[in-house]
Amino acid sequence: MLRRPRPRASAVLLAAAALAGTAAAEPPPQPAAAVRTADAVCASAARPDLARRLGADIRDALEGRAGVASVAVRDRVHGVRCAVDAGRRYDAASTVKVTILAALLRRAREDGRRLTAAERALATTMITRSDNGAASALWRRVGRARFARFLTLAGMARTVPGPGRYWGLTQITARDEDRLLALLTRRNAVLAAADRAYVLGLMHRVVPAQRWGTPAGRPAGAGWHVKNGWLPRHGRVWRVHSLGAFDGRDRDYTIVVLTRDTPSMAYGVATIERVARAVHRDLNPGLRAADPAGERAPGAAETSDGSVPPDA
């Protein structure tokens, strides 16, 4: 297993300064490098055996995979938390659309109103079809100040809004996306119960062509909610991400997998689904898996989600 050398402090500071200046700035892609998994950690006071097994299986799923990957898993039933390089930043691509909607709902509550019919129509197409025009319209409607306020309230401290109109270049981390999914799946003071149910309902209605990723290998009968992002950068490498929440009888867990510098969209999807299958299998022993692969529409792969213009 390849291990990358730890960067010097000066290099880290230079990278942080560059990121602060522009969300588009990033180190040159290295698609041939293997994913680092040495820091894969699962912990559970109640089920240390499960935590050890799950951590080992996540490491195995990532072993030898090209590019960069980050993982966050939260299972409330067994009290298990997992993280692999969960503080690393990635271009959000279309996954940020969930945050845009959550911020819009929070803003509407603060303004003492409900979403308008037009906003609800935009939200539906933004989440279920990953429509970029709808996302741009709602990004403008939320506004940078209110978007940043939501990030603060949500505890998404390392998420950086994209520059100008480039919401797809918002910088996200697996840890912050885990916090977002936690807000959507439990009672809290940031999002009202009706708003949480609304977002999850839309994530359950994602069109078949976009149901890949974290739902792969989920147990039959499990409730699922997903939002993905898939974006090529620099004309040759991909950012492919998947956020998933799963519920139902005796289950309540979320999975976040973010990837970068994969040689193709299909390769990124395969990396995500290797992790997802391991998580679903370990958290649902003995249950039959319902594989969503047959639901995907042909021709969906290797086409950008359009969240960032090719020349950005």
Coordinates of N, CA and C in Angstrom, one line a residue, residues 55-155:
G55 N -13.9 -0.7 9.6 CA -12.7 0.0 9.2 C -11.8 -0.8 8.3
A56 N -11.6 -2.1 8.6 CA -10.8 -2.9 7.7 C -11.4 -3.1 6.3
D57 N -12.8 -3.2 6.2 CA -13.4 -3.4 5.0 C -13.4 -2.1 4.1
I58 N -13.5 -0.9 4.8 CA -13.3 0.3 4.0 C -11.9 0.5 3.5
R59 N -10.9 0.1 4.3 CA -9.5 0.1 3.8 C -9.4 -0.8 2.6
D60 N -9.9 -2.0 2.7 CA -9.8 -2.9 1.6 C -10.5 -2.4 0.3
A61 N -11.6 -1.7 0.5 CA -12.4 -1.2 -0.6 C -11.6 -0.1 -1.4
L62 N -10.7 0.6 -0.6 CA -9.9 1.7 -1.2 C -8.5 1.3 -1.6
E63 N -8.1 0.1 -1.2 CA -6.8 -0.4 -1.4 C -6.4 -0.4 -2.9
G64 N -5.4 0.3 -3.3 CA -4.9 0.3 -4.7 C -5.7 1.2 -5.7
R65 N -6.7 1.9 -5.2 CA -7.5 2.7 -6.1 C -6.7 4.0 -6.4
A66 N -6.8 4.4 -7.7 CA -6.1 5.6 -8.2 C -6.9 6.8 -7.7
G67 N -6.1 7.9 -7.6 CA -6.7 9.2 -7.2 C -6.7 9.4 -5.7
V68 N -7.6 10.3 -5.3 CA -7.8 10.7 -3.9 C -9.2 10.4 -3.4
A69 N -9.4 9.9 -2.2 CA -10.7 9.6 -1.7 C -10.8 10.0 -0.2
S70 N -12.0 10.5 0.2 CA -12.3 10.7 1.5 C -13.7 10.1 1.9
V71 N -13.8 9.6 3.1 CA -15.0 8.9 3.5 C -15.5 9.3 4.9
A72 N -16.8 9.4 5.1 CA -17.3 9.6 6.4 C -18.6 8.8 6.5
V73 N -18.7 8.0 7.6 CA -19.8 7.1 7.8 C -20.3 7.4 9.3
R74 N -21.6 7.5 9.4 CA -22.2 7.7 10.7 C -23.4 6.7 10.9
D75 N -23.4 5.8 11.9 CA -24.5 4.9 12.1 C -25.0 5.1 13.5
R76 N -26.2 5.6 13.7 CA -26.7 5.9 15.0 C -27.2 4.7 15.7
V77 N -27.6 3.7 15.0 CA -28.1 2.5 15.7 C -27.0 1.8 16.4
H78 N -25.9 1.6 15.8 CA -24.7 0.9 16.5 C -23.7 1.9 17.1
G79 N -23.9 3.2 16.9 CA -23.0 4.1 17.5 C -21.6 4.1 16.9
V80 N -21.6 3.9 15.6 CA -20.3 3.8 14.8 C -20.1 5.0 14.0
R81 N -18.8 5.5 14.1 CA -18.4 6.6 13.2 C -17.1 6.2 12.5
C82 N -17.0 6.6 11.2 CA -15.8 6.3 10.5 C -15.4 7.5 9.7
A83 N -14.1 7.6 9.5 CA -13.5 8.7 8.7 C -12.2 8.3 8.0
V84 N -12.1 8.7 6.8 CA -10.9 8.6 6.0 C -10.6 9.9 5.4
D85 N -9.5 10.5 5.9 CA -9.1 11.8 5.3 C -10.2 12.8 5.2
A86 N -11.1 12.9 6.2 CA -12.4 13.5 6.1 C -12.2 15.1 6.1
G87 N -11.1 15.6 6.4 CA -10.9 17.1 6.4 C -10.4 17.6 5.1
R88 N -10.1 16.7 4.1 CA -9.6 17.2 2.8 C -10.7 17.9 2.0
R89 N -10.3 19.0 1.3 CA -11.3 19.8 0.5 C -11.3 19.3 -0.9
Y90 N -12.5 19.4 -1.5 CA -12.8 18.9 -2.9 C -13.7 20.0 -3.5
D91 N -13.6 20.1 -4.9 CA -14.7 20.8 -5.6 C -16.0 20.1 -5.4
A92 N -17.0 20.8 -5.0 CA -18.3 20.2 -4.6 C -19.0 19.6 -5.8
A93 N -18.9 20.2 -7.0 CA -19.8 19.8 -8.1 C -21.2 19.9 -7.7
S94 N -22.1 19.0 -8.1 CA -23.5 19.1 -7.9 C -23.9 18.7 -6.5
T95 N -23.0 18.1 -5.7 CA -23.4 17.8 -4.3 C -23.8 19.0 -3.5
V96 N -23.3 20.2 -3.9 CA -23.5 21.4 -3.1 C -25.0 21.8 -3.2
K97 N -25.7 21.3 -4.2 CA -27.1 21.6 -4.4 C -28.0 21.3 -3.1
V98 N -27.6 20.3 -2.4 CA -28.3 20.0 -1.1 C -28.1 21.1 -0.1
T99 N -26.8 21.6 0.0 CA -26.6 22.7 0.9 C -27.3 24.0 0.4
I100 N -27.3 24.2 -0.9 CA -28.1 25.4 -1.4 C -29.5 25.3 -0.9
L101 N -30.2 24.2 -1.1 CA -31.6 24.0 -0.7 C -31.7 24.2 0.8
A102 N -30.8 23.6 1.6 CA -30.9 23.7 3.1 C -30.8 25.2 3.5
A103 N -29.9 25.9 2.9 CA -29.7 27.3 3.2 C -30.9 28.1 2.8
L104 N -31.5 27.8 1.7 CA -32.7 28.5 1.2 C -33.8 28.3 2.2
L105 N -34.0 27.0 2.7 CA -35.1 26.7 3.7 C -34.8 27.5 5.0
R106 N -33.6 27.5 5.4 CA -33.2 28.2 6.6 C -33.5 29.7 6.5
R107 N -33.2 30.3 5.3 CA -33.4 31.7 5.1 C -34.9 32.0 5.1
A108 N -35.7 31.1 4.5 CA -37.2 31.3 4.5 C -37.7 31.3 5.9
R109 N -37.3 30.4 6.7 CA -37.7 30.3 8.1 C -37.4 31.6 8.8
E110 N -36.2 32.1 8.7 CA -35.7 33.3 9.3 C -36.5 34.5 8.9
D111 N -37.0 34.5 7.6 CA -37.8 35.6 7.1 C -39.3 35.4 7.4
G112 N -39.6 34.3 8.1 CA -41.0 34.1 8.5 C -41.9 33.7 7.3
R113 N -41.4 32.9 6.4 CA -42.2 32.6 5.2 C -42.0 31.2 4.8
R114 N -42.8 30.7 3.9 CA -42.6 29.4 3.3 C -42.0 29.6 1.9
L115 N -41.4 28.6 1.3 CA -41.0 28.7 -0.1 C -42.1 29.0 -1.0
T116 N -41.8 29.8 -2.0 CA -42.8 30.1 -3.0 C -43.0 28.9 -3.9
A117 N -44.0 29.0 -4.7 CA -44.2 27.9 -5.7 C -43.1 27.9 -6.7
A118 N -42.6 29.0 -7.1 CA -41.4 29.1 -8.0 C -40.2 28.5 -7.4
E119 N -39.9 28.8 -6.1 CA -38.8 28.2 -5.4 C -38.9 26.7 -5.3
R120 N -40.1 26.2 -5.0 CA -40.3 24.8 -4.9 C -40.1 24.1 -6.2
A121 N -40.5 24.7 -7.3 CA -40.3 24.1 -8.6 C -38.8 24.0 -8.9
L122 N -38.1 25.1 -8.6 CA -36.7 25.1 -8.8 C -35.9 24.1 -8.0
A123 N -36.4 24.0 -6.7 CA -35.7 23.0 -5.8 C -35.9 21.6 -6.3
T124 N -37.1 21.3 -6.8 CA -37.4 20.0 -7.3 C -36.5 19.6 -8.4
T125 N -36.4 20.4 -9.4 CA -35.6 20.1 -10.6 C -34.1 20.1 -10.2
M126 N -33.7 21.0 -9.3 CA -32.3 21.1 -8.9 C -31.8 19.8 -8.2
I127 N -32.7 19.2 -7.3 CA -32.3 18.0 -6.6 C -32.6 16.7 -7.4
T128 N -33.8 16.6 -7.9 CA -34.2 15.3 -8.6 C -33.5 15.1 -10.0
R129 N -33.3 16.2 -10.7 CA -32.7 16.1 -12.0 C -31.3 16.8 -12.1
S130 N -30.8 17.3 -10.9 CA -29.5 18.0 -10.9 C -29.5 19.2 -11.9
D131 N -30.6 19.9 -12.0 CA -30.6 21.0 -13.0 C -29.8 22.2 -12.5
N132 N -28.9 22.6 -13.4 CA -27.9 23.6 -13.1 C -28.5 25.0 -13.1
G133 N -29.4 25.3 -14.1 CA -30.1 26.6 -14.1 C -30.9 26.8 -12.9
A134 N -31.5 25.8 -12.4 CA -32.3 26.0 -11.1 C -31.3 26.2 -10.0
A135 N -30.2 25.5 -9.9 CA -29.2 25.8 -8.9 C -28.7 27.2 -8.9
S136 N -28.4 27.7 -10.1 CA -27.9 29.1 -10.2 C -28.9 30.1 -9.7
A137 N -30.2 29.8 -10.0 CA -31.2 30.7 -9.6 C -31.4 30.8 -8.1
L138 N -31.3 29.6 -7.5 CA -31.5 29.5 -6.0 C -30.2 30.0 -5.3
W139 N -29.0 29.8 -5.9 CA -27.8 30.3 -5.4 C -27.8 31.8 -5.2
R140 N -28.4 32.4 -6.3 CA -28.5 33.9 -6.2 C -29.6 34.3 -5.2
R141 N -30.7 33.5 -5.1 CA -31.7 33.9 -4.2 C -31.3 33.8 -2.7
V142 N -30.5 32.7 -2.4 CA -30.0 32.6 -1.1 C -29.0 33.7 -0.7
G143 N -28.1 34.0 -1.6 CA -27.1 35.0 -1.4 C -25.9 34.5 -0.6
R144 N -24.7 35.1 -0.9 CA -23.5 34.6 -0.3 C -23.6 34.8 1.3
A145 N -24.1 35.9 1.7 CA -24.1 36.1 3.2 C -25.0 35.1 3.9
R146 N -26.1 34.8 3.4 CA -27.0 33.8 4.0 C -26.5 32.4 3.9
F147 N -25.8 32.1 2.7 CA -25.2 30.8 2.5 C -24.1 30.6 3.6
A148 N -23.3 31.6 3.8 CA -22.2 31.5 4.7 C -22.8 31.4 6.2
R149 N -23.9 32.1 6.4 CA -24.5 32.0 7.7 C -25.0 30.6 8.0
F150 N -25.6 30.0 7.0 CA -26.0 28.6 7.2 C -24.8 27.7 7.5
L151 N -23.7 27.8 6.7 CA -22.6 27.0 7.0 C -22.1 27.1 8.5
T152 N -22.2 28.4 9.0 CA -21.8 28.6 10.4 C -22.7 27.9 11.3
L153 N -24.0 28.0 11.1 CA -25.0 27.4 11.9 C -24.9 25.9 11.9
A154 N -24.6 25.3 10.7 CA -24.5 23.9 10.5 C -23.2 23.3 11.0
G155 N -22.2 24.2 11.4 CA -20.9 23.6 11.8 C -20.1 23.2 10.7

